[in-house]
Coordinates of C-alpha atoms in Angstrom, one line a residue:
M7 CA 141.5 102.2 -14.0
A8 CA 138.9 103.0 -11.3
H9 CA 135.8 100.8 -11.0
F10 CA 132.5 102.0 -9.5
C11 CA 129.7 100.1 -7.8
T12 CA 126.7 99.9 -10.1
K13 CA 124.3 100.3 -7.1
C14 CA 125.6 103.3 -5.2
G15 CA 128.4 104.6 -7.5
T16 CA 131.2 104.3 -4.9
A17 CA 134.7 103.6 -6.4
H18 CA 136.3 100.3 -5.5
A19 CA 139.6 98.5 -6.2
P20 CA 139.8 96.4 -9.3
G21 CA 140.1 93.2 -7.3
A22 CA 137.4 94.0 -4.7
R23 CA 134.6 91.5 -4.4
F24 CA 132.1 93.8 -2.5
C25 CA 131.4 97.5 -2.4
D26 CA 132.7 99.1 0.8
E27 CA 129.7 101.5 0.9
C28 CA 126.6 99.4 0.2
G29 CA 128.0 95.9 0.3
K30 CA 126.8 94.9 -3.2
A31 CA 128.8 92.1 -4.8
V32 CA 131.1 93.4 -7.5
N33 CA 133.4 91.6 -10.0
A34 CA 131.1 88.4 -9.9
A35 CA 132.7 85.4 -11.5
P36 CA 131.2 84.5 -14.9
A37 CA 129.0 81.3 -15.1
P38 CA 131.1 78.3 -16.1
A39 CA 130.7 77.1 -19.6
S40 CA 128.6 73.9 -20.2
A41 CA 130.6 70.8 -20.2
P42 CA 130.7 69.0 -23.6
V43 CA 128.4 66.0 -23.9
P44 CA 130.3 62.7 -24.1
A45 CA 129.9 60.9 -27.4
S46 CA 128.6 57.8 -25.6
A47 CA 125.7 59.6 -23.9
P48 CA 122.2 59.1 -25.4
A49 CA 120.9 62.0 -27.4
A50 CA 117.9 63.9 -25.8
T51 CA 114.6 63.2 -27.5
P52 CA 113.2 66.4 -29.0
A53 CA 109.6 67.4 -28.3
L54 CA 107.1 66.5 -30.9
S55 CA 106.4 69.3 -33.3
G56 CA 102.8 70.6 -33.7
V57 CA 102.4 68.9 -37.1
K58 CA 103.6 65.5 -35.7
R59 CA 101.2 65.8 -32.7
R60 CA 98.3 66.5 -35.1
H61 CA 99.2 63.4 -37.1
V62 CA 99.3 61.2 -34.0
M63 CA 95.9 62.6 -32.9
I64 CA 94.4 62.0 -36.3
A65 CA 95.7 58.4 -36.4
G66 CA 94.3 57.7 -33.0
G67 CA 90.9 59.1 -34.0
V68 CA 90.8 57.0 -37.1
L69 CA 91.7 53.9 -35.1
A70 CA 88.9 54.7 -32.6
A71 CA 86.4 55.3 -35.5
V72 CA 87.4 51.9 -37.0
I73 CA 86.8 50.1 -33.7
V74 CA 83.4 51.8 -33.2
A75 CA 82.3 51.2 -36.8
G76 CA 83.3 47.5 -36.4
G77 CA 81.3 47.2 -33.3
A78 CA 78.3 48.8 -34.9
L79 CA 78.6 46.6 -38.0
A80 CA 78.7 43.5 -35.8
W81 CA 75.6 44.7 -34.0
L82 CA 73.8 45.3 -37.3
L83 CA 74.7 41.9 -38.6
A84 CA 73.7 40.0 -35.5
P85 CA 70.4 38.1 -35.6
E86 CA 67.5 39.7 -33.9
A87 CA 66.9 38.3 -30.4
A88 CA 63.6 36.7 -29.6
S89 CA 61.9 39.1 -27.2
A90 CA 58.5 40.7 -26.5
S91 CA 59.5 43.8 -28.6
S92 CA 60.8 41.8 -31.6
F93 CA 57.7 39.6 -31.7
S94 CA 55.3 42.6 -31.2
R95 CA 57.1 44.4 -34.0
A96 CA 56.8 41.4 -36.3
I97 CA 53.1 40.8 -35.6
D98 CA 52.2 44.5 -35.9
A99 CA 54.0 44.6 -39.3
H100 CA 52.2 41.5 -40.5
L101 CA 48.8 42.7 -39.5
A102 CA 49.4 46.2 -41.0
A103 CA 50.5 44.7 -44.3
D104 CA 48.0 41.8 -44.6
E105 CA 44.5 43.2 -45.1
A106 CA 42.9 39.7 -45.3
A107 CA 44.4 38.7 -42.0
R108 CA 43.4 42.0 -40.4
D109 CA 39.8 41.8 -41.7
K110 CA 39.5 38.3 -40.4
L111 CA 40.0 39.7 -36.9
L112 CA 38.0 42.9 -37.3
C113 CA 35.1 42.1 -39.5
L114 CA 31.8 40.3 -39.1
T115 CA 30.7 37.9 -41.9
N116 CA 27.9 35.9 -40.2
L117 CA 25.2 37.6 -42.2
P118 CA 24.8 39.0 -45.8
Y119 CA 25.4 42.5 -44.7
Q120 CA 25.7 43.8 -48.3
K121 CA 22.0 43.3 -48.8
E122 CA 19.6 46.2 -48.5
E123 CA 17.3 44.0 -46.4
I124 CA 17.7 41.0 -44.2
R125 CA 14.5 38.9 -43.6
V126 CA 14.4 36.8 -40.5
A127 CA 11.7 34.2 -39.6
S128 CA 9.9 34.9 -36.4
Y129 CA 11.1 31.8 -34.7
D130 CA 14.8 32.6 -35.4
S131 CA 15.2 34.5 -32.1
S132 CA 19.1 34.3 -32.2
T133 CA 19.4 36.2 -35.5
R134 CA 16.7 38.7 -34.4
Q135 CA 18.5 39.4 -31.2
W136 CA 21.7 40.0 -33.1
L137 CA 20.1 42.4 -35.6
D138 CA 18.3 44.2 -32.8
I139 CA 21.8 45.0 -31.4
L140 CA 22.7 46.5 -34.8
V141 CA 19.5 48.5 -34.7
R142 CA 20.5 50.0 -31.4
S143 CA 23.9 50.8 -32.9
G144 CA 22.2 52.7 -35.7
L145 CA 23.1 50.4 -38.6
Y146 CA 19.6 49.1 -39.3
N147 CA 16.2 50.5 -39.1
A148 CA 13.7 49.0 -36.6
P149 CA 12.3 45.8 -38.1
V150 CA 8.9 45.6 -39.9
E151 CA 6.8 42.5 -39.4
Q152 CA 5.4 40.9 -42.6
G153 CA 3.5 37.8 -43.5
S154 CA 5.3 35.3 -45.7
G155 CA 2.1 34.0 -47.4
G156 CA 2.1 30.5 -49.0
W157 CA 0.6 27.3 -47.8
V158 CA 2.0 27.7 -44.3
A159 CA 1.7 31.3 -43.3
Q160 CA 4.4 32.6 -40.9
S161 CA 5.6 36.1 -40.0
Q162 CA 9.0 37.5 -40.9
F163 CA 10.9 40.5 -39.6
V164 CA 12.5 42.7 -42.3
Y165 CA 15.6 44.7 -41.2
A166 CA 16.5 47.5 -43.7
L167 CA 20.1 48.7 -43.8
A168 CA 20.3 52.3 -42.7
A169 CA 22.7 55.0 -44.1
P170 CA 25.2 54.6 -41.3
G171 CA 25.1 50.8 -41.9
K172 CA 26.0 51.3 -45.6
A173 CA 28.9 53.5 -44.6
A174 CA 30.1 50.9 -42.1
L175 CA 30.4 48.1 -44.7
R176 CA 33.7 47.0 -46.3
G177 CA 32.6 44.9 -49.2
D178 CA 30.2 42.3 -47.8
K179 CA 31.8 42.6 -44.3
L180 CA 30.8 44.7 -41.3
C181 CA 34.1 45.9 -39.6
V182 CA 34.5 47.4 -36.2
A183 CA 37.9 49.0 -36.7
K184 CA 40.5 49.8 -39.2
G185 CA 43.5 48.4 -37.4
V186 CA 44.8 46.3 -34.5
K187 CA 48.1 46.1 -32.6
V188 CA 49.8 43.9 -30.1
A189 CA 49.0 44.7 -26.4
K190 CA 50.8 41.6 -25.0
V191 CA 52.7 38.7 -26.4
S192 CA 54.3 35.5 -25.2
G193 CA 56.1 32.5 -26.7
Y194 CA 59.4 34.3 -27.4
D195 CA 60.9 32.2 -24.5
Q196 CA 60.0 29.0 -26.3
V197 CA 62.1 29.2 -29.4
R198 CA 62.9 25.9 -31.1
D199 CA 65.7 25.0 -33.6
L200 CA 64.7 23.1 -36.7
G201 CA 68.1 22.4 -38.2
V202 CA 69.3 25.9 -39.1
Q203 CA 65.9 27.5 -38.7
Q204 CA 64.7 29.0 -35.5
V205 CA 60.9 29.0 -35.0
A206 CA 58.4 29.8 -32.3
M207 CA 54.7 30.0 -31.7
A208 CA 53.6 33.5 -30.6
K209 CA 50.4 34.0 -28.5
A210 CA 49.3 37.6 -28.7
T211 CA 46.6 39.7 -27.1
L212 CA 45.5 42.4 -29.5
T213 CA 43.8 45.8 -29.1
L214 CA 41.8 47.7 -31.6
T215 CA 43.0 50.9 -33.2
D216 CA 41.0 53.5 -35.2
E217 CA 37.6 52.1 -34.1
A218 CA 34.6 52.8 -36.3
A219 CA 32.5 55.6 -34.9
W220 CA 29.3 53.5 -34.7
F221 CA 31.1 50.7 -32.8
A222 CA 32.8 53.1 -30.3
K223 CA 29.4 54.7 -29.5
S224 CA 27.4 51.5 -29.5
P225 CA 25.7 50.6 -26.1
D226 CA 26.3 46.9 -27.0
R227 CA 30.0 47.3 -27.8
A228 CA 31.0 44.3 -25.6
L229 CA 28.4 42.0 -27.2
I230 CA 29.5 43.0 -30.7
L231 CA 33.1 42.3 -29.8
Q232 CA 32.2 38.8 -28.7
R233 CA 30.8 38.1 -32.2
L234 CA 34.1 38.7 -33.9
P235 CA 35.9 35.6 -35.1
D236 CA 38.4 36.0 -32.2
G237 CA 36.2 37.7 -29.7
D238 CA 38.9 37.7 -27.1
L239 CA 41.3 39.2 -29.6
Q240 CA 43.9 36.5 -28.8
V241 CA 45.7 34.9 -31.7
R242 CA 48.4 32.3 -32.2
L243 CA 50.9 32.9 -35.0
P244 CA 53.9 30.9 -36.2
M245 CA 57.1 32.8 -36.2
A246 CA 60.5 32.2 -37.7
L247 CA 63.9 34.0 -37.8
V248 CA 64.2 34.9 -41.5
D249 CA 67.1 37.0 -42.8
K250 CA 68.1 37.6 -39.2
Q251 CA 64.7 39.1 -38.3
W252 CA 61.6 37.6 -36.6
Q253 CA 58.7 37.4 -39.0
V254 CA 55.2 35.9 -39.0
I255 CA 55.0 33.0 -41.4
D256 CA 52.1 31.0 -42.8
E257 CA 51.3 27.4 -42.3
A258 CA 53.0 26.3 -45.6
Q259 CA 56.2 28.0 -44.5
M260 CA 56.0 26.4 -41.1
N261 CA 55.5 23.0 -42.7
Q262 CA 58.5 23.6 -44.9
A263 CA 60.6 24.6 -41.9
A264 CA 59.6 21.4 -40.2
M265 CA 60.5 19.2 -43.2
T266 CA 63.7 20.9 -44.5
G267 CA 65.1 22.7 -41.5
A268 CA 64.9 26.1 -43.1
I269 CA 62.3 28.2 -44.9
G270 CA 63.0 28.6 -48.6
K271 CA 65.4 25.7 -48.9
S272 CA 63.0 23.3 -50.7
S273 CA 59.8 23.5 -52.6
A274 CA 59.0 19.8 -52.0
A275 CA 55.4 18.8 -51.3
Q276 CA 54.5 19.2 -47.6
G277 CA 53.4 16.3 -45.5
A278 CA 49.9 16.4 -44.1
G279 CA 49.7 17.2 -40.4
M280 CA 53.2 18.5 -40.2
L281 CA 52.1 21.8 -38.8
D282 CA 50.3 20.1 -36.0
K283 CA 53.4 18.0 -35.2
L284 CA 55.4 21.2 -35.0
K285 CA 52.8 22.9 -32.8
S286 CA 53.0 20.1 -30.4
V287 CA 56.6 21.0 -29.4
F288 CA 55.3 24.2 -27.9
S289 CA 54.0 23.7 -24.4
F290 CA 51.0 26.0 -24.8
G291 CA 50.2 24.7 -28.3
G292 CA 48.2 21.5 -27.7
H293 CA 45.4 20.7 -30.2
P294 CA 42.7 22.9 -31.5
A295 CA 40.0 21.5 -29.2
V296 CA 41.8 22.4 -26.0
G297 CA 39.4 24.3 -23.7
K298 CA 35.8 24.3 -22.5
W299 CA 32.9 23.6 -24.8
Q300 CA 29.1 23.7 -24.2
A301 CA 27.0 21.1 -26.0
A302 CA 23.5 21.8 -27.5
M303 CA 21.9 20.1 -24.4
G304 CA 23.8 22.5 -22.1
N305 CA 26.4 20.1 -20.6
V306 CA 30.0 21.3 -20.6
L307 CA 32.9 19.3 -21.9
E308 CA 36.5 20.2 -21.4
F309 CA 39.5 18.9 -23.4
T310 CA 43.0 19.2 -22.1
S311 CA 46.1 18.0 -23.9
D312 CA 45.6 14.4 -22.6
S313 CA 42.1 14.2 -21.0
V314 CA 38.4 14.6 -21.5
I315 CA 36.5 16.1 -18.6
N316 CA 32.7 15.5 -18.6
N317 CA 30.6 16.7 -15.7
G318 CA 33.7 16.7 -13.5
T319 CA 34.8 13.2 -14.5
S320 CA 38.2 13.1 -16.2
T321 CA 39.1 10.4 -18.7
K322 CA 42.6 10.0 -20.2
A323 CA 42.6 10.1 -23.9
T324 CA 44.9 10.2 -26.9
F325 CA 44.5 13.1 -29.3
T326 CA 45.4 13.0 -33.0
T327 CA 45.2 16.1 -35.1
K328 CA 44.8 16.4 -38.8
G329 CA 44.0 19.9 -39.9
N330 CA 41.0 21.2 -37.9
T331 CA 39.9 17.6 -37.1
V332 CA 40.9 16.2 -33.7
T333 CA 40.3 12.4 -33.2
I334 CA 39.9 11.5 -29.5
A335 CA 40.5 8.0 -28.4
P336 CA 39.5 7.6 -24.7
E337 CA 41.6 5.0 -22.8
G338 CA 38.6 3.7 -20.8
A339 CA 37.1 0.4 -21.7
G340 CA 34.1 0.6 -23.9
E341 CA 34.7 4.2 -24.9
A342 CA 34.3 4.9 -28.6
A343 CA 36.6 7.2 -30.5
M344 CA 35.1 10.4 -31.8
D345 CA 36.0 13.3 -34.1
I346 CA 35.8 17.0 -33.3
I347 CA 35.8 19.3 -36.3
V348 CA 36.8 22.7 -35.1
S349 CA 35.7 25.8 -37.1
D350 CA 38.4 28.0 -38.7
D351 CA 37.7 30.7 -36.1
G352 CA 37.8 28.2 -33.2
S353 CA 34.4 29.3 -31.8
T354 CA 32.3 26.2 -32.7
A355 CA 32.9 22.5 -33.3
Q356 CA 31.0 19.5 -34.5
I357 CA 31.3 16.1 -32.8
S358 CA 30.9 13.0 -35.0
M359 CA 31.1 9.3 -34.3
G360 CA 31.4 6.8 -37.1
G361 CA 31.0 9.6 -39.7
M362 CA 27.6 10.7 -38.2
R363 CA 27.2 14.1 -36.6
V364 CA 26.3 13.8 -32.9
T365 CA 26.1 17.4 -31.6
T366 CA 27.4 20.9 -32.0
L367 CA 29.7 22.6 -29.4
R368 CA 30.3 26.2 -28.7
R369 CA 33.5 27.4 -27.1
V370 CA 33.1 28.7 -23.6
R371 CA 35.2 31.8 -23.0
D372 CA 36.7 32.2 -19.5

């Protein structure tokens, strides 16, 4: 039977390997059959099916999610670190929630502002100067001079509360702003451990928020600010790590932490002076009288943590604190001990010796 080239159609012999006309290979040998796989050879691993690949990917994703969630949980359960941001947050929250603490910083209570009229004797120049500042701020009408009558006649100046003054009152207080927040804070690097309780003493510089319109426009704004209980808007607040967050605590809680090692552990009676002992462990704490003071006669006294400086002469002394009273025992021969009773706002103090008042001091602001 004749065979033909599939390329050019030329006939060729049955056993020919190439076409004589075009040279194309003809009668190519079939490909050899695959050799059988020996029984001892390992079986080839089949490729993963689409379903199996999806299962592997899902399992990997779940494992990654578990790892991430575990890390997030550990972060959430970790105690808050002592830092400027954590202390600022705690103090801001405290002042926002505690109206009494906020008003103590923002409000004036040195006169009975709730009265329609304030009468001032002509010789009381200090009070008159202060009320004249409020007159310039629009809170009081200009004073009217009146005679007091009686056996000893003397003139008085009557200051009547104006409409803006009535609007500025909060109860019996004259307040310069509605809020306050932390501008700068320190003390977070001086954390102390009291047993299982971590405590610190924060020193914060504050700034006013939402100032009263009369105060913001007053030509004597700086003078009014100085009359606030903390005219420099600097406060010291005890802090503690409670429920893994830094919080402002009160003196009773600080006393309790000092005695029991943890806030809330015991309701036992607190020892007198414990807060002062605790404050002494903080390097900037000292005693309430630390700083410069001017006496009624004009001389300036300065108290450090271990000395009394009078007219440039320094005398070593021992200071013992009980509440707001600081007992000073100079080391020099013949020097008598004296007590300094510091006011709650820290702006004034009384010196007494042997139970008798000697003089009044007014804090000198640097």
